[in-house]
Amino acid sequence: METYHFRAVKKRFQPLTTIMKKLSTALLLALLCSTAFAGPGEDRQKSFKKVLLSFEPIGVMLRDGPFRKDQFIKHADDLKAAAAVPFTLFKPNSIDDVSRAKPEIWSQPAKFKAEQDKFLAAVSALQAGARSDDLATVRIKYAAVTQSCKSCHDSFRGPKR
């Protein structure tokens, strides 16, 4: 008797489980497609956030302490590894709804390249200085990276949308 009852219940809810499976599959496909087709603005933002994830802890250590040299060196090395990547994502005509890039990036390529070079040089100097014990010099190198970011953003980054 229990077997019959179980089969009847199972048969009754079978259409519901089929619908749920189809809905779950459709939702998963939509999610995969949306992440696979991220636009250039979103790709650049993600890349710059990776840079920031290495840069922010350095600033916290220098401002608030404690200064842990081994962690500082690790973050400086990670920053150096990530620093050049975002600049490879500024392809022509790649302004989208997410992008804050100004058209001047492509209309003034020499100036944009100079800002990029200044940033990468400042990051390299910070990485090299991370191994020293002279915190005053390290703070100056950190400030140079910060100033480089600000200079580029002032010229080539638009307001939030």
PDB file of C-alpha atoms in Angstrom:
ATOM      1  CA  MET A   1       0.000   0.000   0.000  1.00  0.00           C
ATOM      2  CA  GLU A   2       2.812   2.419   0.856  1.00  0.00           C
ATOM      3  CA  THR A   3       4.554   1.655  -2.430  1.00  0.00           C
ATOM      4  CA  TYR A   4       1.457   2.576  -4.387  1.00  0.00           C
ATOM      5  CA  HIS A   5       1.075   5.828  -2.482  1.00  0.00           C
ATOM      6  CA  PHE A   6       4.737   6.751  -3.069  1.00  0.00           C
ATOM      7  CA  ARG A   7       4.408   6.098  -6.812  1.00  0.00           C
ATOM      8  CA  ALA A   8       1.296   8.228  -7.009  1.00  0.00           C
ATOM      9  CA  VAL A   9       2.985  11.133  -5.217  1.00  0.00           C
ATOM     10  CA  LYS A  10       6.107  10.776  -7.324  1.00  0.00           C
ATOM     11  CA  LYS A  11       4.074  10.750 -10.533  1.00  0.00           C
ATOM     12  CA  ARG A  12       2.088  13.783  -9.384  1.00  0.00           C
ATOM     13  CA  PHE A  13       5.232  15.908  -8.785  1.00  0.00           C
ATOM     14  CA  GLN A  14       7.178  14.691 -11.815  1.00  0.00           C
ATOM     15  CA  PRO A  15       6.107  17.621 -14.046  1.00  0.00           C
ATOM     16  CA  LEU A  16       7.210  20.048 -11.325  1.00  0.00           C
ATOM     17  CA  THR A  17      10.681  18.524 -11.059  1.00  0.00           C
ATOM     18  CA  THR A  18      11.031  18.549 -14.844  1.00  0.00           C
ATOM     19  CA  ILE A  19      10.161  22.245 -14.906  1.00  0.00           C
ATOM     20  CA  MET A  20      12.634  22.956 -12.090  1.00  0.00           C
ATOM     21  CA  LYS A  21      15.404  21.104 -13.925  1.00  0.00           C
ATOM     22  CA  LYS A  22      14.750  23.065 -17.112  1.00  0.00           C
ATOM     23  CA  LEU A  23      14.588  26.338 -15.205  1.00  0.00           C
ATOM     24  CA  SER A  24      17.845  25.561 -13.373  1.00  0.00           C
ATOM     25  CA  THR A  25      19.550  24.694 -16.649  1.00  0.00           C
ATOM     26  CA  ALA A  26      18.338  27.904 -18.291  1.00  0.00           C
ATOM     27  CA  LEU A  27      19.487  29.966 -15.319  1.00  0.00           C
ATOM     28  CA  LEU A  28      22.913  28.335 -15.346  1.00  0.00           C
ATOM     29  CA  LEU A  29      23.308  28.954 -19.087  1.00  0.00           C
ATOM     30  CA  ALA A  30      22.290  32.600 -18.675  1.00  0.00           C
ATOM     31  CA  LEU A  31      24.833  33.042 -15.899  1.00  0.00           C
ATOM     32  CA  LEU A  32      27.605  31.432 -17.921  1.00  0.00           C
ATOM     33  CA  CYS A  33      26.810  33.551 -20.965  1.00  0.00           C
ATOM     34  CA  SER A  34      26.762  36.782 -18.975  1.00  0.00           C
ATOM     35  CA  THR A  35      30.202  36.110 -17.489  1.00  0.00           C
ATOM     36  CA  ALA A  36      31.635  34.888 -20.783  1.00  0.00           C
ATOM     37  CA  PHE A  37      30.626  38.105 -22.540  1.00  0.00           C
ATOM     38  CA  ALA A  38      31.836  40.679 -20.042  1.00  0.00           C
ATOM     39  CA  GLY A  39      32.570  43.917 -21.799  1.00  0.00           C
ATOM     40  CA  PRO A  40      35.935  45.660 -22.037  1.00  0.00           C
ATOM     41  CA  GLY A  41      35.040  48.163 -19.312  1.00  0.00           C
ATOM     42  CA  GLU A  42      34.228  45.392 -16.877  1.00  0.00           C
ATOM     43  CA  ASP A  43      37.389  43.492 -17.826  1.00  0.00           C
ATOM     44  CA  ARG A  44      39.504  46.586 -17.171  1.00  0.00           C
ATOM     45  CA  GLN A  45      37.778  47.228 -13.843  1.00  0.00           C
ATOM     46  CA  LYS A  46      38.439  43.659 -12.709  1.00  0.00           C
ATOM     47  CA  SER A  47      42.072  43.959 -13.744  1.00  0.00           C
ATOM     48  CA  PHE A  48      42.550  47.264 -11.929  1.00  0.00           C
ATOM     49  CA  LYS A  49      40.890  45.771  -8.830  1.00  0.00           C
ATOM     50  CA  LYS A  50      43.583  43.084  -8.824  1.00  0.00           C
ATOM     51  CA  VAL A  51      46.170  45.867  -8.826  1.00  0.00           C
ATOM     52  CA  LEU A  52      44.333  47.559  -5.973  1.00  0.00           C
ATOM     53  CA  LEU A  53      44.208  44.340  -3.934  1.00  0.00           C
ATOM     54  CA  SER A  54      47.998  44.438  -3.801  1.00  0.00           C
ATOM     55  CA  PHE A  55      48.349  48.192  -3.440  1.00  0.00           C
ATOM     56  CA  GLU A  56      45.877  48.848  -0.610  1.00  0.00           C
ATOM     57  CA  PRO A  57      47.561  46.577   1.976  1.00  0.00           C
ATOM     58  CA  ILE A  58      50.840  48.379   1.320  1.00  0.00           C
ATOM     59  CA  GLY A  59      49.220  51.707   2.141  1.00  0.00           C
ATOM     60  CA  VAL A  60      47.585  50.314   5.275  1.00  0.00           C
ATOM     61  CA  MET A  61      50.952  49.040   6.513  1.00  0.00           C
ATOM     62  CA  LEU A  62      52.637  52.380   5.834  1.00  0.00           C
ATOM     63  CA  ARG A  63      49.848  54.490   7.368  1.00  0.00           C
ATOM     64  CA  ASP A  64      48.579  52.391  10.235  1.00  0.00           C
ATOM     65  CA  GLY A  65      51.220  49.719  10.774  1.00  0.00           C
ATOM     66  CA  PRO A  66      52.421  47.349  11.766  1.00  0.00           C
ATOM     67  CA  PHE A  67      55.036  47.159   9.044  1.00  0.00           C
ATOM     68  CA  ARG A  68      55.691  43.499   8.220  1.00  0.00           C
ATOM     69  CA  LYS A  69      58.513  43.419   5.739  1.00  0.00           C
ATOM     70  CA  ASP A  70      57.805  39.912   4.415  1.00  0.00           C
ATOM     71  CA  GLN A  71      54.142  40.766   3.688  1.00  0.00           C
ATOM     72  CA  PHE A  72      55.122  44.136   2.292  1.00  0.00           C
ATOM     73  CA  ILE A  73      57.526  42.471  -0.152  1.00  0.00           C
ATOM     74  CA  LYS A  74      54.853  39.943  -1.170  1.00  0.00           C
ATOM     75  CA  HIS A  75      52.318  42.702  -1.879  1.00  0.00           C
ATOM     76  CA  ALA A  76      54.915  44.748  -3.779  1.00  0.00           C
ATOM     77  CA  ASP A  77      55.798  41.700  -5.901  1.00  0.00           C
ATOM     78  CA  ASP A  78      52.098  41.007  -6.559  1.00  0.00           C
ATOM     79  CA  LEU A  79      51.594  44.651  -7.491  1.00  0.00           C
ATOM     80  CA  LYS A  80      54.476  44.508  -9.936  1.00  0.00           C
ATOM     81  CA  ALA A  81      53.055  41.330 -11.522  1.00  0.00           C
ATOM     82  CA  ALA A  82      49.567  42.821 -11.934  1.00  0.00           C
ATOM     83  CA  ALA A  83      50.460  46.416 -12.829  1.00  0.00           C
ATOM     84  CA  ALA A  84      50.893  46.109 -16.601  1.00  0.00           C
ATOM     85  CA  VAL A  85      47.898  43.857 -17.276  1.00  0.00           C
ATOM     86  CA  PRO A  86      45.085  46.470 -17.270  1.00  0.00           C
ATOM     87  CA  PHE A  87      46.827  48.528 -19.938  1.00  0.00           C
ATOM     88  CA  THR A  88      46.616  45.630 -22.399  1.00  0.00           C
ATOM     89  CA  LEU A  89      42.824  45.877 -22.227  1.00  0.00           C
ATOM     90  CA  PHE A  90      42.482  49.380 -23.700  1.00  0.00           C
ATOM     91  CA  LYS A  91      41.645  48.305 -27.242  1.00  0.00           C
ATOM     92  CA  PRO A  92      40.360  50.888 -29.748  1.00  0.00           C
ATOM     93  CA  ASN A  93      36.602  51.517 -29.604  1.00  0.00           C
ATOM     94  CA  SER A  94      36.272  49.687 -26.293  1.00  0.00           C
ATOM     95  CA  ILE A  95      34.138  52.194 -24.409  1.00  0.00           C
ATOM     96  CA  ASP A  96      30.972  50.555 -23.150  1.00  0.00           C
ATOM     97  CA  ASP A  97      28.287  51.268 -20.543  1.00  0.00           C
ATOM     98  CA  VAL A  98      30.583  50.191 -17.693  1.00  0.00           C
ATOM     99  CA  SER A  99      33.726  51.904 -18.928  1.00  0.00           C
ATOM    100  CA  ARG A 100      34.920  55.130 -17.388  1.00  0.00           C
ATOM    101  CA  ALA A 101      37.688  55.472 -19.957  1.00  0.00           C
ATOM    102  CA  LYS A 102      37.719  58.803 -21.739  1.00  0.00           C
ATOM    103  CA  PRO A 103      38.138  58.964 -25.530  1.00  0.00           C
ATOM    104  CA  GLU A 104      41.377  60.875 -24.911  1.00  0.00           C
ATOM    105  CA  ILE A 105      43.060  57.501 -24.239  1.00  0.00           C
ATOM    106  CA  TRP A 106      42.878  56.840 -27.978  1.00  0.00           C
ATOM    107  CA  SER A 107      43.053  60.418 -29.254  1.00  0.00           C
ATOM    108  CA  GLN A 108      46.192  61.132 -27.163  1.00  0.00           C
ATOM    109  CA  PRO A 109      48.012  57.778 -27.216  1.00  0.00           C
ATOM    110  CA  ALA A 110      51.463  59.249 -26.528  1.00  0.00           C
ATOM    111  CA  LYS A 111      50.232  61.002 -23.384  1.00  0.00           C
ATOM    112  CA  PHE A 112      48.418  57.850 -22.220  1.00  0.00           C
ATOM    113  CA  LYS A 113      51.546  55.770 -22.854  1.00  0.00           C
ATOM    114  CA  ALA A 114      53.633  58.285 -20.879  1.00  0.00           C
ATOM    115  CA  GLU A 115      51.223  57.964 -17.920  1.00  0.00           C
ATOM    116  CA  GLN A 116      51.400  54.186 -18.190  1.00  0.00           C
ATOM    117  CA  ASP A 117      55.214  54.238 -18.266  1.00  0.00           C
ATOM    118  CA  LYS A 118      55.322  56.600 -15.273  1.00  0.00           C
ATOM    119  CA  PHE A 119      53.046  54.269 -13.303  1.00  0.00           C
ATOM    120  CA  LEU A 120      55.010  51.128 -14.171  1.00  0.00           C
ATOM    121  CA  ALA A 121      58.309  52.844 -13.276  1.00  0.00           C
ATOM    122  CA  ALA A 122      56.879  53.969  -9.926  1.00  0.00           C
ATOM    123  CA  VAL A 123      55.644  50.427  -9.217  1.00  0.00           C
ATOM    124  CA  SER A 124      59.088  49.011 -10.079  1.00  0.00           C
ATOM    125  CA  ALA A 125      60.755  51.519  -7.778  1.00  0.00           C
ATOM    126  CA  LEU A 126      58.351  50.619  -4.964  1.00  0.00           C
ATOM    127  CA  GLN A 127      59.036  46.924  -5.467  1.00  0.00           C
ATOM    128  CA  ALA A 128      62.791  47.516  -5.358  1.00  0.00           C
ATOM    129  CA  GLY A 129      62.454  49.744  -2.293  1.00  0.00           C
ATOM    130  CA  ALA A 130      60.305  47.169  -0.491  1.00  0.00           C
ATOM    131  CA  ARG A 131      63.423  45.171   0.298  1.00  0.00           C
ATOM    132  CA  SER A 132      65.137  48.080   2.014  1.00  0.00           C
ATOM    133  CA  ASP A 133      64.787  48.992   5.671  1.00  0.00           C
ATOM    134  CA  ASP A 134      64.413  52.713   4.963  1.00  0.00           C
ATOM    135  CA  LEU A 135      60.705  53.351   5.594  1.00  0.00           C
ATOM    136  CA  ALA A 136      60.982  57.028   4.725  1.00  0.00           C
ATOM    137  CA  THR A 137      62.179  56.150   1.226  1.00  0.00           C
ATOM    138  CA  VAL A 138      59.522  53.445   0.865  1.00  0.00           C
ATOM    139  CA  ARG A 139      56.831  55.984   1.789  1.00  0.00           C
ATOM    140  CA  ILE A 140      58.153  58.349  -0.904  1.00  0.00           C
ATOM    141  CA  LYS A 141      58.025  55.530  -3.475  1.00  0.00           C
ATOM    142  CA  TYR A 142      54.492  54.639  -2.389  1.00  0.00           C
ATOM    143  CA  ALA A 143      53.452  58.285  -2.768  1.00  0.00           C
ATOM    144  CA  ALA A 144      54.923  58.293  -6.293  1.00  0.00           C
ATOM    145  CA  VAL A 145      52.673  55.360  -7.258  1.00  0.00           C
ATOM    146  CA  THR A 146      49.654  57.108  -5.717  1.00  0.00           C
ATOM    147  CA  GLN A 147      50.451  60.325  -7.582  1.00  0.00           C
ATOM    148  CA  SER A 148      50.869  58.399 -10.832  1.00  0.00           C
ATOM    149  CA  CYS A 149      47.412  56.831 -10.409  1.00  0.00           C
ATOM    150  CA  LYS A 150      45.868  60.236  -9.704  1.00  0.00           C
ATOM    151  CA  SER A 151      47.575  61.875 -12.669  1.00  0.00           C
ATOM    152  CA  CYS A 152      46.312  59.241 -15.089  1.00  0.00           C
ATOM    153  CA  HIS A 153      42.803  59.260 -13.622  1.00  0.00           C
ATOM    154  CA  ASP A 154      42.640  63.065 -13.842  1.00  0.00           C
ATOM    155  CA  SER A 155      43.448  62.932 -17.550  1.00  0.00           C
ATOM    156  CA  PHE A 156      41.874  59.697 -18.747  1.00  0.00           C
ATOM    157  CA  ARG A 157      39.159  58.523 -16.357  1.00  0.00           C
ATOM    158  CA  GLY A 158      35.641  59.838 -16.539  1.00  0.00           C
ATOM    159  CA  PRO A 159      33.056  60.202 -13.760  1.00  0.00           C
ATOM    160  CA  LYS A 160      31.007  57.306 -12.427  1.00  0.00           C
ATOM    161  CA  ARG A 161      27.924  56.530 -14.471  1.00  0.00           C
TER     162      ARG A 161
END
